[in-house]
């Protein structure tokens, strides 16, 4: 069945047509370098959140989870490649530091 719509979005039989476009893709096409960098950022983000799950205290877990989400959201629109590389390095350093702290805090 073919539905013919007017420019106002109404079918010729009088029904209203809702046009929705839901996409998780970025608005522009990423270069290979940008795509790989994005994958690296997502991997670090997931690893940090997985590591935070190991924090024994619920309040500390919530604080760290919220802080991590806020930092990544705050920088999600960054486009300067050098700044992004620096933030990736900082995130990796935070992850390693958190992992070391958790290893030291575990009972032997």
Coordinates of N, CA and C in Angstrom, one line a residue:
X1 N 0.8 -1.2 0.0 CA 0.0 0.0 0.0 C 0.9 1.2 0.0
X2 N 0.6 2.1 -0.9 CA 1.4 3.4 -1.0 C 0.6 4.5 -0.3
X3 N 1.3 5.2 0.5 CA 0.6 6.4 1.2 C 1.2 7.6 0.6
X4 N 0.3 8.4 0.0 CA 0.7 9.7 -0.6 C 0.5 10.8 0.4
X5 N 1.5 11.6 0.7 CA 1.3 12.7 1.7 C 1.4 14.0 1.0
X6 N 0.8 15.0 1.6 CA 0.9 16.4 1.2 C 2.1 17.0 1.9
X7 N 2.5 18.2 1.5 CA 3.6 18.8 2.1 C 3.4 19.1 3.6
X8 N 2.2 19.1 4.0 CA 1.9 19.3 5.5 C 1.9 18.1 6.3
X9 N 2.1 16.9 5.6 CA 2.2 15.7 6.3 C 0.9 14.9 6.5
X10 N -0.1 15.3 5.8 CA -1.4 14.6 5.9 C -1.5 13.7 4.7
X11 N -2.1 12.5 4.9 CA -2.4 11.6 3.8 C -3.6 12.1 3.1
X12 N -3.7 11.7 1.9 CA -4.9 12.2 1.1 C -6.2 11.7 1.7
X13 N -6.2 10.6 2.5 CA -7.4 10.2 3.2 C -7.7 10.9 4.5
X14 N -6.8 11.9 4.8 CA -7.1 12.7 6.0 C -6.3 12.4 7.2
X15 N -5.6 11.2 7.3 CA -4.8 10.8 8.4 C -3.5 11.6 8.5
X16 N -3.0 11.9 9.7 CA -1.8 12.6 9.8 C -0.6 11.6 9.9
X17 N 0.4 12.0 9.1 CA 1.6 11.1 9.1 C 2.7 11.8 9.9
X18 N 3.2 11.0 10.9 CA 4.4 11.6 11.7 C 5.6 11.0 11.1
X19 N 6.5 11.9 10.7 CA 7.8 11.5 10.2 C 8.8 11.6 11.3
X20 N 9.5 10.5 11.7 CA 10.5 10.6 12.7 C 11.8 9.9 12.2
X21 N 12.8 10.5 12.5 CA 14.1 10.0 12.2 C 14.9 9.8 13.5
X22 N 15.1 8.6 13.9 CA 15.9 8.3 15.1 C 17.2 7.7 14.7
X23 N 18.3 8.3 15.0 CA 19.6 7.8 14.6 C 20.6 8.1 15.7
X24 N 21.4 7.1 16.0 CA 22.5 7.3 16.9 C 23.8 7.6 16.2
X25 N 23.7 7.8 14.9 CA 24.9 8.1 14.2 C 25.2 9.6 14.3
X26 N 26.5 10.0 14.3 CA 26.8 11.4 14.4 C 26.2 12.1 13.2
X27 N 26.0 13.4 13.3 CA 25.4 14.2 12.2 C 26.3 14.2 10.9
X28 N 27.6 14.1 11.1 CA 28.6 14.1 10.0 C 29.3 12.7 9.9
X29 N 29.8 12.4 8.8 CA 30.6 11.2 8.6 C 32.0 11.4 9.2
X30 N 32.4 10.4 10.0 CA 33.7 10.5 10.7 C 34.8 10.0 9.8
X31 N 35.9 10.5 9.8 CA 37.1 9.9 9.1 C 37.5 8.7 9.9
X32 N 38.3 7.8 9.3 CA 38.7 6.6 9.9 C 39.5 6.9 11.2
X33 N 40.3 8.0 11.2 CA 41.0 8.4 12.4 C 40.1 8.8 13.5
X34 N 39.1 9.6 13.2 CA 38.1 10.0 14.2 C 37.3 8.9 14.7
X35 N 36.9 8.0 13.8 CA 36.1 6.8 14.2 C 36.9 5.9 15.2
X36 N 38.2 5.7 14.9 CA 39.0 4.9 15.8 C 39.2 5.6 17.2
X37 N 39.4 6.9 17.1 CA 39.5 7.7 18.3 C 38.2 7.7 19.2
X38 N 37.1 7.7 18.5 CA 35.8 7.6 19.2 C 35.7 6.3 19.9
X39 N 36.1 5.2 19.2 CA 36.0 3.9 19.7 C 36.9 3.8 21.0
X40 N 38.1 4.4 20.9 CA 39.0 4.4 22.1 C 38.4 5.1 23.3
X41 N 37.7 6.2 23.0 CA 37.0 7.0 24.1 C 35.9 6.2 24.7
X42 N 35.1 5.5 23.9 CA 34.0 4.7 24.4 C 34.6 3.5 25.2
X43 N 35.7 2.9 24.7 CA 36.3 1.8 25.4 C 36.8 2.2 26.8
X44 N 37.5 3.4 26.9 CA 37.9 3.9 28.2 C 36.8 4.2 29.1
X45 N 35.7 4.8 28.6 CA 34.5 5.1 29.4 C 33.9 3.9 30.0
X46 N 33.8 2.8 29.1 CA 33.2 1.6 29.6 C 34.1 0.9 30.7
X47 N 35.4 1.0 30.4 CA 36.4 0.4 31.4 C 36.3 1.1 32.7
X48 N 36.2 2.4 32.7 CA 36.2 3.2 33.9 C 34.9 2.8 34.7
X49 N 33.8 2.8 34.0 CA 32.5 2.4 34.7 C 32.6 1.0 35.2
X50 N 33.2 0.1 34.5 CA 33.3 -1.3 35.0 C 34.2 -1.3 36.3
X51 N 35.2 -0.6 36.2 CA 36.1 -0.5 37.4 C 35.4 0.1 38.6
X52 N 34.6 1.1 38.4 CA 33.9 1.8 39.4 C 33.0 0.8 40.1
X53 N 32.4 -0.2 39.4 CA 31.6 -1.2 40.0 C 32.3 -1.9 41.1
X54 N 33.6 -2.0 41.1 CA 34.3 -2.7 42.1 C 34.6 -1.9 43.4
X55 N 34.2 -0.6 43.4 CA 34.4 0.2 44.6 C 33.4 -0.3 45.6
X56 N 33.9 -0.6 46.8 CA 33.1 -1.2 47.9 C 32.0 -0.3 48.4
X57 N 32.2 1.0 48.6 CA 31.3 1.9 49.2 C 30.3 2.5 48.2
X58 N 29.0 2.3 48.5 CA 28.0 2.8 47.5 C 28.0 4.3 47.2
X59 N 28.3 5.1 48.3 CA 28.3 6.5 48.1 C 29.5 6.9 47.2
X60 N 30.7 6.2 47.4 CA 31.8 6.5 46.6 C 31.6 6.1 45.1
X61 N 30.9 4.9 45.0 CA 30.6 4.4 43.6 C 29.7 5.4 42.9
X62 N 28.7 5.9 43.6 CA 27.8 6.9 43.0 C 28.5 8.2 42.6
X63 N 29.4 8.7 43.5 CA 30.1 9.9 43.2 C 31.0 9.7 42.0
X64 N 31.8 8.6 42.0 CA 32.7 8.4 40.9 C 32.0 8.2 39.5
X65 N 30.8 7.5 39.6 CA 30.0 7.3 38.4 C 29.5 8.6 37.9
X66 N 29.0 9.4 38.7 CA 28.4 10.7 38.3 C 29.5 11.6 37.8
X67 N 30.7 11.6 38.5 CA 31.8 12.5 38.1 C 32.3 12.0 36.7
X68 N 32.4 10.7 36.5 CA 32.8 10.2 35.2 C 31.8 10.6 34.1
X69 N 30.6 10.4 34.3 CA 29.6 10.8 33.3 C 29.6 12.3 33.0
X70 N 29.7 13.1 34.0 CA 29.8 14.5 33.8 C 31.0 15.0 33.0
X71 N 32.1 14.4 33.3 CA 33.4 14.7 32.6 C 33.3 14.3 31.1
X72 N 32.8 13.1 30.8 CA 32.6 12.7 29.4 C 31.6 13.5 28.7
X73 N 30.5 13.8 29.4 CA 29.4 14.7 28.7 C 29.9 16.1 28.5
X74 N 30.7 16.6 29.4 CA 31.2 18.0 29.3 C 32.1 18.1 28.1
X75 N 32.8 17.0 27.7 CA 33.8 17.1 26.7 C 33.3 16.4 25.4
X76 N 32.1 16.0 25.3 CA 31.6 15.2 24.2 C 31.7 15.9 22.8
X77 N 31.6 17.2 22.9 CA 31.6 18.0 21.6 C 33.0 18.5 21.2
X78 N 34.0 18.0 21.9 CA 35.4 18.5 21.6 C 35.8 18.0 20.2
X79 N 36.4 18.9 19.4 CA 36.8 18.5 18.1 C 38.3 18.6 17.8
X80 N 39.0 19.3 18.7 CA 40.5 19.5 18.6 C 41.2 18.1 18.9
X81 N 41.8 17.6 17.9 CA 42.4 16.3 18.0 C 43.5 16.2 19.1
X82 N 44.3 17.2 19.2 CA 45.3 17.2 20.2 C 44.7 17.2 21.6
X83 N 43.6 18.0 21.8 CA 42.9 18.1 23.1 C 42.3 16.7 23.4
X84 N 41.7 16.1 22.4 CA 41.1 14.8 22.6 C 42.1 13.7 23.0
X85 N 43.3 13.8 22.3 CA 44.4 12.8 22.7 C 44.8 13.1 24.1
X86 N 44.9 14.3 24.5 CA 45.3 14.6 25.9 C 44.2 14.1 26.9
X87 N 42.9 14.3 26.6 CA 41.9 13.8 27.5 C 41.9 12.3 27.5
X88 N 42.2 11.6 26.4 CA 42.3 10.2 26.4 C 43.4 9.7 27.4
X89 N 44.5 10.4 27.3 CA 45.7 10.1 28.2 C 45.3 10.3 29.6
X90 N 44.6 11.4 29.9 CA 44.2 11.7 31.3 C 43.2 10.6 31.8
X91 N 42.3 10.3 30.9 CA 41.3 9.2 31.3 C 42.0 7.9 31.6
X92 N 42.9 7.6 30.8 CA 43.7 6.3 31.0 C 44.5 6.4 32.4
X93 N 45.0 7.6 32.6 CA 45.8 7.7 33.9 C 44.8 7.6 35.1
X94 N 43.6 8.2 35.0 CA 42.6 8.1 36.1 C 42.2 6.6 36.2
X95 N 42.0 5.9 35.1 CA 41.7 4.5 35.2 C 42.7 3.6 35.9
X96 N 44.0 3.8 35.5 CA 45.1 3.1 36.1 C 45.2 3.4 37.6
X97 N 45.0 4.7 38.0 CA 45.1 5.1 39.4 C 44.0 4.5 40.2
X98 N 42.8 4.4 39.6 CA 41.6 3.8 40.3 C 41.9 2.3 40.5
X99 N 42.4 1.7 39.4 CA 42.7 0.2 39.5 C 43.7 -0.1 40.6
X100 N 44.7 0.8 40.7 CA 45.8 0.6 41.7 C 45.2 0.8 43.1
X101 N 44.4 1.8 43.2 CA 43.8 2.1 44.6 C 42.9 0.9 45.0
X102 N 42.1 0.4 44.1 CA 41.3 -0.8 44.4 C 42.1 -2.0 44.8
X103 N 43.2 -2.2 44.1 CA 44.1 -3.3 44.4 C 44.7 -3.2 45.7
X104 N 45.1 -2.0 46.1 CA 45.6 -1.8 47.5 C 44.6 -1.9 48.6
X105 N 43.4 -1.6 48.3 CA 42.3 -1.6 49.3 C 41.8 -3.0 49.5
X106 N 42.0 -3.9 48.6 CA 41.5 -5.3 48.8 C 42.2 -6.0 49.9
X107 N 41.5 -6.7 50.7 CA 42.1 -7.5 51.8 C 43.0 -8.6 51.2
X108 N 44.1 -8.8 51.8 CA 45.1 -9.8 51.3 C 44.7 -11.2 51.8

